[in-house]
Amino acid sequence: VSVHNEYARDIIKHTRHISAIVKNLSGYIRPTSQHELEEIDVHEKLTEALAMAKLSKLDDRIEVRHNFAQVPKIIAKPEEIQQVFFNVIRNGIQAMAGKKGILQISTTLEDSQVCIRIQDTGTGIKAEHLGKIFDPFFTTKGPDQGEGLGMYIVKKIINKYGGSISLESEVDKGTTVTIR
């Protein structure tokens, strides 16, 4: 009987994992949206995304620093921009889990483009993984910590608006994500 219970637990666990993947994908692919394109204050959306991430993952050992320059509003769907910022901030926080760290969020205007940098002092990304970060279903996290879709969706949303995203990372030093 115990072998059957173990199989049942595995089936339930994997079903929940697949459900989370489908929910994530359907949230991005769904053609109808709550909002149309509108002017967005990136500082407001960064602050909201940080507040959401703090609710679930931030611990007292992580210091959050802001360095916001005056930048123009951008035109986009607010929920998509919020998802971009939330996914990147959450990844940075997860990379510092269980240790003291700094999450630095900054904005600048560079070559007439709004530039957002989210930098963490976490574990960093191995060189061999850097080229795969935006691939669907690629993850370096455990099976219950992510589906490998967060950064894939981030890149799709940024590309949709004609923006760009780049990563710089060093193992044991941290990662900087730059969104333009």
mmCIF file of C-alpha atoms in Angstrom:
data_model
loop_
_atom_site.group_PDB
_atom_site.id
_atom_site.type_symbol
_atom_site.label_atom_id
_atom_site.label_comp_id
_atom_site.label_asym_id
_atom_site.label_seq_id
_atom_site.Cartn_x
_atom_site.Cartn_y
_atom_site.Cartn_z
ATOM 1 C CA VAL A 1 0.000 0.000 0.000
ATOM 2 C CA SER A 2 2.855 2.441 0.772
ATOM 3 C CA VAL A 3 4.238 2.165 -2.777
ATOM 4 C CA HIS A 4 0.837 3.258 -4.116
ATOM 5 C CA ASN A 5 0.745 6.196 -1.686
ATOM 6 C CA GLU A 6 4.212 7.259 -2.834
ATOM 7 C CA TYR A 7 3.123 7.108 -6.484
ATOM 8 C CA ALA A 8 -0.016 9.079 -5.674
ATOM 9 C CA ARG A 9 2.041 11.780 -3.911
ATOM 10 C CA ASP A 10 4.377 12.002 -6.924
ATOM 11 C CA ILE A 11 1.434 12.283 -9.316
ATOM 12 C CA ILE A 12 -0.136 15.060 -7.234
ATOM 13 C CA LYS A 13 3.186 16.916 -6.954
ATOM 14 C CA HIS A 14 3.840 16.777 -10.700
ATOM 15 C CA THR A 15 0.240 17.706 -11.513
ATOM 16 C CA ARG A 16 0.560 20.850 -9.388
ATOM 17 C CA HIS A 17 3.839 21.701 -11.104
ATOM 18 C CA ILE A 18 2.272 21.293 -14.573
ATOM 19 C CA SER A 19 -0.730 23.357 -13.437
ATOM 20 C CA ALA A 20 1.594 26.196 -12.391
ATOM 21 C CA ILE A 21 3.334 26.083 -15.787
ATOM 22 C CA VAL A 22 0.038 26.233 -17.693
ATOM 23 C CA LYS A 23 -1.229 29.063 -15.468
ATOM 24 C CA ASN A 24 1.956 31.055 -16.099
ATOM 25 C CA LEU A 25 1.797 30.508 -19.851
ATOM 26 C CA SER A 26 -1.919 31.239 -20.121
ATOM 27 C CA GLY A 27 -1.455 34.476 -18.187
ATOM 28 C CA TYR A 28 0.981 35.664 -20.816
ATOM 29 C CA ILE A 29 -0.665 34.250 -23.925
ATOM 30 C CA ARG A 30 -4.230 35.301 -23.077
ATOM 31 C CA PRO A 31 -5.258 37.787 -25.813
ATOM 32 C CA THR A 32 -7.618 39.837 -23.669
ATOM 33 C CA SER A 33 -6.028 42.189 -21.206
ATOM 34 C CA GLN A 34 -7.208 44.311 -18.302
ATOM 35 C CA HIS A 35 -5.614 47.431 -19.735
ATOM 36 C CA GLU A 36 -4.836 49.066 -23.016
ATOM 37 C CA LEU A 37 -1.564 50.852 -23.640
ATOM 38 C CA GLU A 38 -1.078 53.812 -21.326
ATOM 39 C CA GLU A 39 1.568 56.110 -19.955
ATOM 40 C CA ILE A 40 3.391 54.408 -17.093
ATOM 41 C CA ASP A 41 5.599 55.834 -14.387
ATOM 42 C CA VAL A 42 8.364 53.211 -14.148
ATOM 43 C CA HIS A 43 9.205 54.274 -10.575
ATOM 44 C CA GLU A 44 5.629 53.564 -9.495
ATOM 45 C CA LYS A 45 5.681 50.119 -11.142
ATOM 46 C CA LEU A 46 9.115 49.310 -9.671
ATOM 47 C CA THR A 47 7.862 50.276 -6.199
ATOM 48 C CA GLU A 48 4.726 48.141 -6.613
ATOM 49 C CA ALA A 49 6.722 45.147 -7.888
ATOM 50 C CA LEU A 50 9.142 45.468 -4.979
ATOM 51 C CA ALA A 51 6.231 45.570 -2.511
ATOM 52 C CA MET A 52 4.802 42.372 -4.054
ATOM 53 C CA ALA A 53 8.186 40.629 -3.900
ATOM 54 C CA LYS A 54 8.712 41.742 -0.291
ATOM 55 C CA LEU A 55 5.480 40.069 0.770
ATOM 56 C CA SER A 56 6.742 36.646 -0.176
ATOM 57 C CA LYS A 57 10.511 36.565 -0.241
ATOM 58 C CA LEU A 58 12.336 39.489 1.343
ATOM 59 C CA ASP A 59 14.107 38.899 4.630
ATOM 60 C CA ASP A 60 15.637 41.428 7.007
ATOM 61 C CA ARG A 61 19.179 40.728 5.850
ATOM 62 C CA ILE A 62 18.516 42.156 2.378
ATOM 63 C CA GLU A 63 18.918 45.912 2.077
ATOM 64 C CA VAL A 64 16.987 47.605 -0.729
ATOM 65 C CA ARG A 65 18.479 50.752 -2.265
ATOM 66 C CA HIS A 66 16.861 53.045 -4.837
ATOM 67 C CA ASN A 67 18.562 55.512 -7.117
ATOM 68 C CA PHE A 68 15.826 56.961 -9.327
ATOM 69 C CA ALA A 69 16.666 59.661 -11.854
ATOM 70 C CA GLN A 70 14.001 61.744 -13.533
ATOM 71 C CA VAL A 71 12.868 59.715 -16.543
ATOM 72 C CA PRO A 72 9.925 60.103 -18.914
ATOM 73 C CA LYS A 73 6.901 57.836 -18.741
ATOM 74 C CA ILE A 74 6.793 54.838 -21.046
ATOM 75 C CA ILE A 75 3.868 53.580 -23.127
ATOM 76 C CA ALA A 76 2.867 49.987 -22.335
ATOM 77 C CA LYS A 77 0.322 47.792 -20.590
ATOM 78 C CA PRO A 78 0.842 48.335 -16.854
ATOM 79 C CA GLU A 79 0.321 44.705 -15.839
ATOM 80 C CA GLU A 80 2.987 43.552 -18.297
ATOM 81 C CA ILE A 81 5.569 46.073 -17.064
ATOM 82 C CA GLN A 82 4.730 45.128 -13.487
ATOM 83 C CA GLN A 83 5.292 41.449 -14.348
ATOM 84 C CA VAL A 84 8.695 42.259 -15.891
ATOM 85 C CA PHE A 85 9.857 44.157 -12.816
ATOM 86 C CA PHE A 86 8.402 41.624 -10.372
ATOM 87 C CA ASN A 87 10.077 38.638 -12.056
ATOM 88 C CA VAL A 88 13.495 40.308 -12.149
ATOM 89 C CA ILE A 89 13.255 41.620 -8.571
ATOM 90 C CA ARG A 90 12.045 38.240 -7.277
ATOM 91 C CA ASN A 91 14.959 36.475 -8.970
ATOM 92 C CA GLY A 92 17.412 38.887 -7.351
ATOM 93 C CA ILE A 93 15.867 38.357 -3.931
ATOM 94 C CA GLN A 94 15.885 34.569 -4.373
ATOM 95 C CA ALA A 95 19.572 34.703 -5.346
ATOM 96 C CA MET A 96 20.340 36.294 -1.967
ATOM 97 C CA ALA A 97 18.061 34.045 0.107
ATOM 98 C CA GLY A 98 19.448 33.174 3.496
ATOM 99 C CA LYS A 99 22.316 35.647 3.459
ATOM 100 C CA LYS A 100 22.982 39.335 3.834
ATOM 101 C CA GLY A 101 22.726 41.200 0.554
ATOM 102 C CA ILE A 102 21.906 44.398 -1.306
ATOM 103 C CA LEU A 103 19.246 44.853 -3.966
ATOM 104 C CA GLN A 104 19.966 48.064 -5.894
ATOM 105 C CA ILE A 105 17.277 49.432 -8.222
ATOM 106 C CA SER A 106 18.193 52.411 -10.378
ATOM 107 C CA THR A 107 16.809 54.329 -13.327
ATOM 108 C CA THR A 108 18.542 56.634 -15.763
ATOM 109 C CA LEU A 109 17.934 58.214 -19.131
ATOM 110 C CA GLU A 110 20.553 56.993 -21.618
ATOM 111 C CA ASP A 111 20.511 57.875 -25.319
ATOM 112 C CA SER A 112 16.837 58.913 -25.059
ATOM 113 C CA GLN A 113 15.924 55.535 -23.566
ATOM 114 C CA VAL A 114 14.646 54.786 -20.070
ATOM 115 C CA CYS A 115 17.183 52.437 -18.511
ATOM 116 C CA ILE A 116 16.318 50.324 -15.456
ATOM 117 C CA ARG A 117 19.050 48.412 -13.610
ATOM 118 C CA ILE A 118 18.252 45.813 -10.977
ATOM 119 C CA GLN A 119 21.384 44.567 -9.258
ATOM 120 C CA ASP A 120 21.752 41.949 -6.535
ATOM 121 C CA THR A 121 24.698 40.665 -4.512
ATOM 122 C CA GLY A 122 23.473 37.084 -4.736
ATOM 123 C CA THR A 123 24.958 33.837 -5.972
ATOM 124 C CA GLY A 124 25.391 35.011 -9.552
ATOM 125 C CA ILE A 125 24.856 32.993 -12.707
ATOM 126 C CA LYS A 126 27.405 30.520 -14.044
ATOM 127 C CA ALA A 127 28.873 31.527 -17.399
ATOM 128 C CA GLU A 128 27.520 28.381 -19.087
ATOM 129 C CA HIS A 129 23.975 29.320 -17.982
ATOM 130 C CA LEU A 130 24.004 32.983 -19.093
ATOM 131 C CA GLY A 131 23.056 32.143 -22.678
ATOM 132 C CA LYS A 132 20.122 29.996 -21.536
ATOM 133 C CA ILE A 133 18.478 32.339 -19.020
ATOM 134 C CA PHE A 134 15.817 33.497 -21.499
ATOM 135 C CA ASP A 135 15.058 29.993 -22.834
ATOM 136 C CA PRO A 136 11.605 28.624 -21.973
ATOM 137 C CA PHE A 137 11.653 26.065 -19.140
ATOM 138 C CA PHE A 138 15.312 26.702 -18.283
ATOM 139 C CA THR A 139 15.853 27.046 -14.560
ATOM 140 C CA THR A 140 18.667 26.630 -12.082
ATOM 141 C CA LYS A 141 16.180 26.511 -9.200
ATOM 142 C CA GLY A 142 14.719 23.462 -7.523
ATOM 143 C CA PRO A 143 11.522 21.847 -8.837
ATOM 144 C CA ASP A 144 9.276 23.652 -6.353
ATOM 145 C CA GLN A 145 10.840 27.097 -6.882
ATOM 146 C CA GLY A 146 10.066 27.900 -10.486
ATOM 147 C CA GLU A 147 9.026 26.620 -13.886
ATOM 148 C CA GLY A 148 11.735 28.319 -15.921
ATOM 149 C CA LEU A 149 9.296 30.730 -17.562
ATOM 150 C CA GLY A 150 9.863 33.986 -15.667
ATOM 151 C CA MET A 151 12.778 35.368 -17.667
ATOM 152 C CA TYR A 152 11.404 33.925 -20.925
ATOM 153 C CA ILE A 153 8.199 35.932 -20.390
ATOM 154 C CA VAL A 154 10.203 38.991 -19.312
ATOM 155 C CA LYS A 155 12.143 38.965 -22.583
ATOM 156 C CA LYS A 156 8.989 38.428 -24.669
ATOM 157 C CA ILE A 157 7.289 41.434 -23.041
ATOM 158 C CA ILE A 158 10.354 43.675 -23.423
ATOM 159 C CA ASN A 159 10.783 42.654 -27.081
ATOM 160 C CA LYS A 160 7.100 43.402 -27.693
ATOM 161 C CA TYR A 161 7.745 47.050 -26.770
ATOM 162 C CA GLY A 162 10.964 47.344 -28.788
ATOM 163 C CA GLY A 163 13.139 47.278 -25.683
ATOM 164 C CA SER A 164 16.151 45.227 -24.746
ATOM 165 C CA ILE A 165 17.387 43.309 -21.730
ATOM 166 C CA SER A 166 20.913 42.279 -20.843
ATOM 167 C CA LEU A 167 22.585 40.427 -17.983
ATOM 168 C CA GLU A 168 25.956 40.741 -16.351
ATOM 169 C CA SER A 169 26.802 38.233 -13.682
ATOM 170 C CA GLU A 170 29.674 36.846 -11.694
ATOM 171 C CA VAL A 171 29.401 33.754 -9.514
ATOM 172 C CA ASP A 172 29.330 34.631 -5.795
ATOM 173 C CA LYS A 173 29.285 38.390 -6.603
ATOM 174 C CA GLY A 174 25.796 38.915 -8.036
ATOM 175 C CA THR A 175 23.864 39.832 -11.136
ATOM 176 C CA THR A 176 22.875 43.064 -12.858
ATOM 177 C CA VAL A 177 19.860 43.075 -15.160
ATOM 178 C CA THR A 178 19.606 46.089 -17.462
ATOM 179 C CA ILE A 179 16.299 46.825 -19.164
ATOM 180 C CA ARG A 180 16.027 49.504 -21.833
#
